[in-house]
Structures are given as C-alpha cells and as structure tokens.
C-alpha cells in the first residue's frame, strides 16, 4: 500500500508539472498573436516621404529651350543660379539647396522671401553668366534651375550630375506656367495652385479697382543709355493692367531680342511725358550712380512731368527686373499701386 501511494503521488506531481508547462506555453502563444503595438505599426508603415514618393507619378517637363527632363520622384534639392528659381521655390514653400552669389542672394535675403536666412544658403560661386560647376557638383542637387540664353551651356557640364531646367518668362502668364511646372516636378502642385490663385486674384482686383488715370513707365539700365520696358515685356504685361501704359513695340525689328524692351532717349520720352517713372538701376562697377541721378545731369530730364512732380522712383531692381516669378510680380504690383494711387492703396 505504501508503494502504491508513492506511485499515485508521483503521478499527481508529474501531471501538475505538465499542466504548468502547458500553461506557460499557452501564455507565449497569446503574446505572439496579439495585434502589433502602435510603435510597431508605425515602424512597419511607409513614412510620409515614402508614401509621397510611391504616390508620385513620373513627370516629364519641357523647358523653354525645348529640352525635356523626367523625374520619377519629387525633386527635393534644387540649386538656383537665377532669381526666378528662388521666386518659385519661395512660392512652393521650399528652400534652395544652394544659390548663386551674383544677384540671386539679393532676392533670397529680401524680407518677402527668406530674409536673414537667405544669407546663409550655401553659395554657388563664379559669375552670373558662368556659375561654378564645381560648386554645383558639391551641392549635389536633384535639379538646377537657370535662365535660358544665359545658362544653356551648363547642360553639358551637368550631364550625369543633375538635370538642368531653364526658364525665361516674357509675360505674367508664362511666369504662372513656370511655377506650375516646378510645382509638378517637386510634387507640390497644391502649393503651386494656391500661389497662382493668390497672384491672379490680386491682379484681377487691381485691374478692377485701379483708375488707370496715371501714365506709368518702367526704364532700366546702368547709365544714360537706358531702355524702356514695353507692354510686351514681363513687367509691362502687369503694368498695362493697372495703369495707362502706352509703351509698345511697333515692329518686331524694334525689339530684336524679344525681351519686351527697346532703347530710348529723353527726347522720345518727352513726347509721351509719363506721370510716374519707375527706374531699375543696375550697377556693374562700384560707385555707379543710379540712372535717375545720371539722367538728372541732362536739361531735358528736368522738363519731364514726372521729374517736376517728384514722381521718379528708384525701385528694387533684383525684384522688379530679375525676380520674374509670381511673388516678385506681386511685390512689384503692390509697390506700383501704392505710388500710382496713394489715396486708394
């Protein structure tokens, strides 16, 4: 009997050990079949950048020279060798990965663009006409944006490094179109659409509200041999919507470069005699006086109505003349309206 009890007890103990082992294994199974934690789900889910890249349809774009580029993911790193590029990126809520020193940094550091931050963007040395290819390679951009007729030769040097996209808007419609293309290349079509609408709404409001009872003129240059922006020039396409802007190119040969501008003289200026003159001065050497000061040395200058009424205004040339984009044109519009119609704006 004693041995039987021992056997029963041993059997009972073995059964309890087996039950305990089964219970432990059951716990392990329950743990591994639980729903993944939030952290685990996040780590296994695509990041916003991955989702954006996966949702991005390849974009093929043709620039103003007819050159075509294709991108299969949103362009993120853009190097700017022209102010038009800075303008477009600012409208899209982006920052350039590098900018040219010559003129481009001036617009980048303007308060309406990037302010003091614009001073710290990495530099692309060289001149405006010949940006440093070495600096562009160092910047490792996804895209380089330049000006047609100036930076075309960069294409060969950038081959295998980054595509080159060239622009040169001649009207505000072309500036809008350029913004939309860059919005597509960067995957920021919504931002581009919003910026486009802001600009067009402002232009439409000004077109309806401005009395257009002032004859305006934009001239530019570096010395007394100035040129006039015509109504077919970029700034002129905006000014003719908000003012009396009678400056036209009568024949194609009068504007051989298709820039919407023609050389002018003070004698010819006296014929139309504008109420307000906006001056874009460009200095190519230290100590160069603004155009208005150089022209003031001529007796004919003082006979102009705008001069007599103190309505000659030196403007911010990097924005008025070089910006070329919707933000620059919007700034130009604001500043021009405030001068032309101070009682309304």
XYZ file of C-alpha atoms in Angstrom:
345
model
C 0.000 0.000 0.000
C 2.806 2.370 0.814
C 4.426 1.871 -2.602
C 1.043 2.434 -4.325
C 0.570 5.763 -2.543
C 4.036 6.799 -3.591
C 3.261 5.935 -7.202
C -0.014 7.884 -7.098
C 1.722 10.872 -5.577
C 4.455 10.753 -8.199
C 1.859 10.544 -10.971
C -0.019 13.509 -9.492
C 3.189 15.563 -9.270
C 4.093 14.729 -12.880
C 0.613 15.732 -14.034
C 0.897 19.109 -12.243
C 4.294 19.769 -13.823
C 2.862 19.026 -17.270
C -0.113 21.334 -16.658
C 2.214 24.118 -15.547
C 4.324 23.657 -18.664
C 1.240 23.778 -20.870
C 0.102 26.946 -19.145
C 3.474 28.571 -19.784
C 3.391 27.650 -23.483
C -0.161 28.946 -23.842
C 0.986 32.302 -22.488
C 3.714 32.519 -25.098
C 1.242 31.806 -27.927
C -1.151 34.517 -26.721
C 1.662 37.108 -26.663
C 2.854 36.461 -30.189
C -0.618 36.611 -31.698
C -1.512 39.998 -30.184
C -2.121 42.983 -32.502
C 1.143 44.868 -33.130
C 1.724 47.848 -30.857
C 1.322 51.380 -32.205
C 5.099 51.750 -32.335
C 5.459 48.511 -34.264
C 2.732 49.599 -36.704
C 4.419 52.949 -37.283
C 7.801 51.361 -37.927
C 6.331 48.922 -40.441
C 4.185 51.566 -42.216
C 5.633 53.693 -45.002
C 6.892 57.100 -43.930
C 5.174 60.204 -45.331
C 8.161 60.676 -47.642
C 7.902 57.052 -48.811
C 4.153 57.399 -49.346
C 4.677 60.624 -51.301
C 7.316 59.010 -53.489
C 5.129 55.928 -54.081
C 2.110 58.099 -54.958
C 4.157 60.339 -57.247
C 3.591 59.732 -60.917
C 6.691 60.294 -63.080
C 6.684 63.804 -64.529
C 8.140 64.811 -67.868
C 8.635 68.534 -68.363
C 9.894 70.566 -71.300
C 11.694 73.817 -70.590
C 11.662 76.988 -72.662
C 14.537 75.744 -74.849
C 12.682 72.550 -75.777
C 14.867 70.328 -73.581
C 12.958 67.586 -71.766
C 13.596 66.130 -68.324
C 11.804 63.317 -66.485
C 11.719 62.731 -62.732
C 10.316 59.598 -61.071
C 10.191 61.019 -57.537
C 9.545 64.528 -56.165
C 12.506 66.860 -56.630
C 13.662 67.991 -53.177
C 17.112 69.545 -53.645
C 17.128 72.468 -56.062
C 20.119 74.671 -56.868
C 19.291 78.173 -58.106
C 21.522 80.097 -60.500
C 18.752 82.589 -61.340
C 16.359 84.597 -59.159
C 13.351 83.090 -60.948
C 14.232 79.825 -59.222
C 14.267 81.446 -55.772
C 10.901 83.051 -56.524
C 9.301 79.733 -57.498
C 10.716 77.829 -54.511
C 9.526 80.513 -52.088
C 6.031 80.263 -53.549
C 6.125 76.473 -53.106
C 7.340 76.636 -49.500
C 10.761 75.171 -50.358
C 14.331 76.292 -49.733
C 17.117 76.111 -52.294
C 19.980 73.779 -51.512
C 22.408 76.363 -52.954
C 22.169 79.751 -54.688
C 24.372 81.816 -56.970
C 26.030 84.816 -55.380
C 25.533 87.210 -58.281
C 22.147 88.856 -57.752
C 20.332 85.711 -56.645
C 21.334 86.076 -52.988
C 19.963 89.630 -53.020
C 16.445 88.469 -53.749
C 16.771 85.457 -51.425
C 17.543 87.712 -48.459
C 14.706 90.149 -49.202
C 12.142 90.182 -46.356
C 9.361 88.936 -48.664
C 11.419 85.848 -49.451
C 13.763 84.270 -46.850
C 15.088 87.324 -45.005
C 18.258 86.759 -42.996
C 18.043 83.013 -43.668
C 18.735 83.783 -47.319
C 22.210 84.975 -46.352
C 23.127 81.528 -45.042
C 22.190 79.403 -48.053
C 25.245 77.587 -49.486
C 26.900 79.549 -52.273
C 27.475 78.854 -55.935
C 30.459 80.946 -56.912
C 31.534 82.233 -60.292
C 29.648 84.878 -62.233
C 26.004 85.084 -63.213
C 26.934 84.057 -66.750
C 29.318 81.294 -65.639
C 28.277 79.760 -62.308
C 30.846 77.478 -60.698
C 30.289 73.935 -61.931
C 32.411 72.662 -59.052
C 30.087 74.296 -56.506
C 27.057 72.841 -58.263
C 28.574 69.354 -58.130
C 29.367 69.817 -54.427
C 25.768 70.847 -53.713
C 24.559 67.520 -55.203
C 21.167 68.873 -56.336
C 18.286 66.899 -57.798
C 17.661 69.794 -60.179
C 19.361 73.005 -61.308
C 17.192 75.912 -62.488
C 18.708 78.598 -64.710
C 17.894 81.275 -67.271
C 17.654 80.455 -70.965
C 20.035 82.368 -73.154
C 22.485 82.568 -70.248
C 22.916 79.151 -68.656
C 22.329 76.846 -71.634
C 25.988 75.803 -71.671
C 25.646 74.342 -68.157
C 23.647 71.432 -69.524
C 26.672 69.582 -70.866
C 28.703 70.127 -67.702
C 25.850 68.882 -65.517
C 25.325 65.740 -67.566
C 25.222 62.791 -65.162
C 25.071 65.121 -62.152
C 21.666 66.795 -62.266
C 19.122 67.822 -64.905
C 19.037 71.493 -65.921
C 15.697 73.258 -66.351
C 15.722 76.677 -67.998
C 13.067 79.381 -67.886
C 12.680 82.965 -69.066
C 9.087 84.218 -68.745
C 8.147 87.078 -71.079
C 4.664 87.647 -69.615
C 2.932 87.058 -66.308
C 1.071 84.130 -67.897
C 4.423 82.489 -68.604
C 5.526 83.148 -65.010
C 2.415 81.342 -63.797
C 3.058 78.452 -66.174
C 6.664 78.159 -64.986
C 5.504 77.994 -61.355
C 3.047 75.225 -62.208
C 5.728 73.124 -63.917
C 8.103 73.435 -60.953
C 5.175 72.505 -58.702
C 4.720 69.310 -60.707
C 8.425 68.440 -60.635
C 8.582 68.900 -56.865
C 5.284 67.190 -56.103
C 3.860 70.480 -54.796
C 1.001 71.036 -57.182
C -1.346 72.208 -54.423
C 1.115 74.875 -53.276
C 1.596 75.982 -56.875
C -2.158 76.214 -57.429
C -2.588 78.288 -54.264
C 0.237 80.692 -55.213
C -1.163 81.026 -58.724
C -4.592 81.895 -57.384
C -3.207 84.459 -54.937
C -1.409 86.236 -57.734
C -4.299 86.139 -60.210
C -6.791 87.295 -57.563
C -4.562 90.250 -56.673
C -4.107 91.163 -60.340
C -7.837 90.889 -61.008
C -8.688 93.088 -58.020
C -6.138 95.712 -59.085
C -7.384 95.594 -62.664
C -10.911 96.391 -61.459
C -10.031 98.978 -58.799
C -7.171 100.960 -60.330
C -8.440 104.129 -62.045
C -5.660 103.903 -64.676
C -5.524 107.687 -64.833
C -1.743 107.764 -64.426
C 0.664 107.220 -67.291
C 3.385 104.946 -65.942
C 6.760 103.872 -67.302
C 9.499 101.416 -66.321
C 13.043 102.138 -67.520
C 16.208 100.172 -66.801
C 19.936 100.239 -67.439
C 23.266 101.149 -65.918
C 23.846 104.551 -67.492
C 22.175 107.258 -69.561
C 21.724 104.780 -72.428
C 18.568 103.402 -70.849
C 15.826 101.146 -72.216
C 12.070 101.166 -71.785
C 10.056 98.108 -70.744
C 7.237 97.847 -73.280
C 3.767 96.434 -72.693
C 5.006 93.120 -74.131
C 7.816 92.904 -71.549
C 7.281 90.928 -68.362
C 6.794 93.915 -66.054
C 4.861 95.700 -68.774
C 2.277 92.913 -69.013
C 1.385 93.668 -65.396
C 1.688 97.466 -65.555
C -0.678 97.758 -68.513
C -3.348 96.045 -66.398
C -3.132 98.609 -63.585
C -2.131 101.857 -65.324
C -2.068 103.804 -68.560
C 0.947 102.114 -70.142
C 1.333 103.223 -73.782
C 4.823 101.850 -74.422
C 4.633 99.425 -77.331
C 6.908 97.803 -79.874
C 5.514 98.810 -83.241
C 7.526 96.354 -85.337
C 9.364 93.097 -84.490
C 12.691 94.605 -85.570
C 12.271 97.295 -82.889
C 12.710 94.545 -80.306
C 15.308 92.231 -81.890
C 15.895 90.184 -78.741
C 12.234 89.576 -77.954
C 12.738 90.887 -74.424
C 9.875 93.360 -74.500
C 12.165 96.376 -74.217
C 13.648 98.989 -76.535
C 16.450 101.555 -76.217
C 15.058 105.009 -75.635
C 16.063 108.653 -75.455
C 14.961 111.617 -73.344
C 13.730 113.354 -76.494
C 11.340 110.481 -77.213
C 10.370 110.299 -73.543
C 9.222 113.917 -73.602
C 6.707 113.096 -76.331
C 4.715 110.725 -74.088
C 5.726 112.547 -70.895
C 4.772 109.950 -68.226
C 3.244 110.876 -64.867
C 5.323 108.323 -62.951
C 8.677 106.758 -63.844
C 9.916 103.590 -62.152
C 13.674 103.111 -62.511
C 15.566 99.813 -62.347
C 19.233 100.726 -61.924
C 21.933 98.114 -62.468
C 25.463 98.804 -61.327
C 28.359 96.869 -62.826
C 31.079 98.754 -61.023
C 31.474 100.232 -57.519
C 30.321 103.801 -57.108
C 27.985 103.810 -60.109
C 25.171 106.307 -59.613
C 21.510 105.289 -60.058
C 20.191 106.019 -63.545
C 17.918 108.790 -62.320
C 20.911 110.661 -60.909
C 22.874 110.226 -64.121
C 19.935 111.404 -66.228
C 19.373 114.411 -63.968
C 22.533 115.952 -65.435
C 20.653 116.465 -68.706
C 18.480 119.613 -69.077
C 15.812 117.530 -70.839
C 15.317 115.388 -67.734
C 14.054 118.307 -65.676
C 11.341 119.025 -68.262
C 9.598 115.703 -67.678
C 6.306 115.880 -65.784
C 7.346 113.021 -63.507
C 10.541 114.872 -62.563
C 8.701 118.143 -61.932
C 6.243 116.364 -59.615
C 8.884 114.255 -57.828
C 7.415 111.084 -59.259
C 10.629 109.330 -60.288
C 11.131 106.242 -58.129
C 14.192 104.028 -57.966
C 12.824 100.523 -57.322
C 14.354 97.268 -56.110
C 15.833 96.026 -59.373
C 16.519 92.448 -58.147
C 12.773 92.030 -57.558
C 11.246 94.223 -60.257
C 13.627 93.187 -63.011
C 15.271 89.902 -62.035
C 12.672 88.054 -59.962
C 10.470 87.161 -62.947
C 8.176 84.968 -60.831
C 4.700 85.403 -59.390
C 5.935 86.565 -55.991
C 8.193 89.235 -57.492
C 5.435 90.412 -59.815
C 3.048 90.586 -56.871
C 5.534 92.736 -54.914
C 6.017 94.960 -57.945
C 2.264 95.363 -58.220
C 1.891 96.330 -54.545
C 4.677 98.890 -54.721
C 3.494 100.377 -58.014
C -0.124 100.717 -56.876
C 0.911 102.461 -53.656
C 2.900 105.035 -55.671
C 0.414 105.484 -58.523
C -2.717 105.735 -56.370
C -1.688 106.624 -52.811
C -5.235 107.570 -51.836
C -6.520 104.083 -52.656
C -3.607 101.823 -51.710
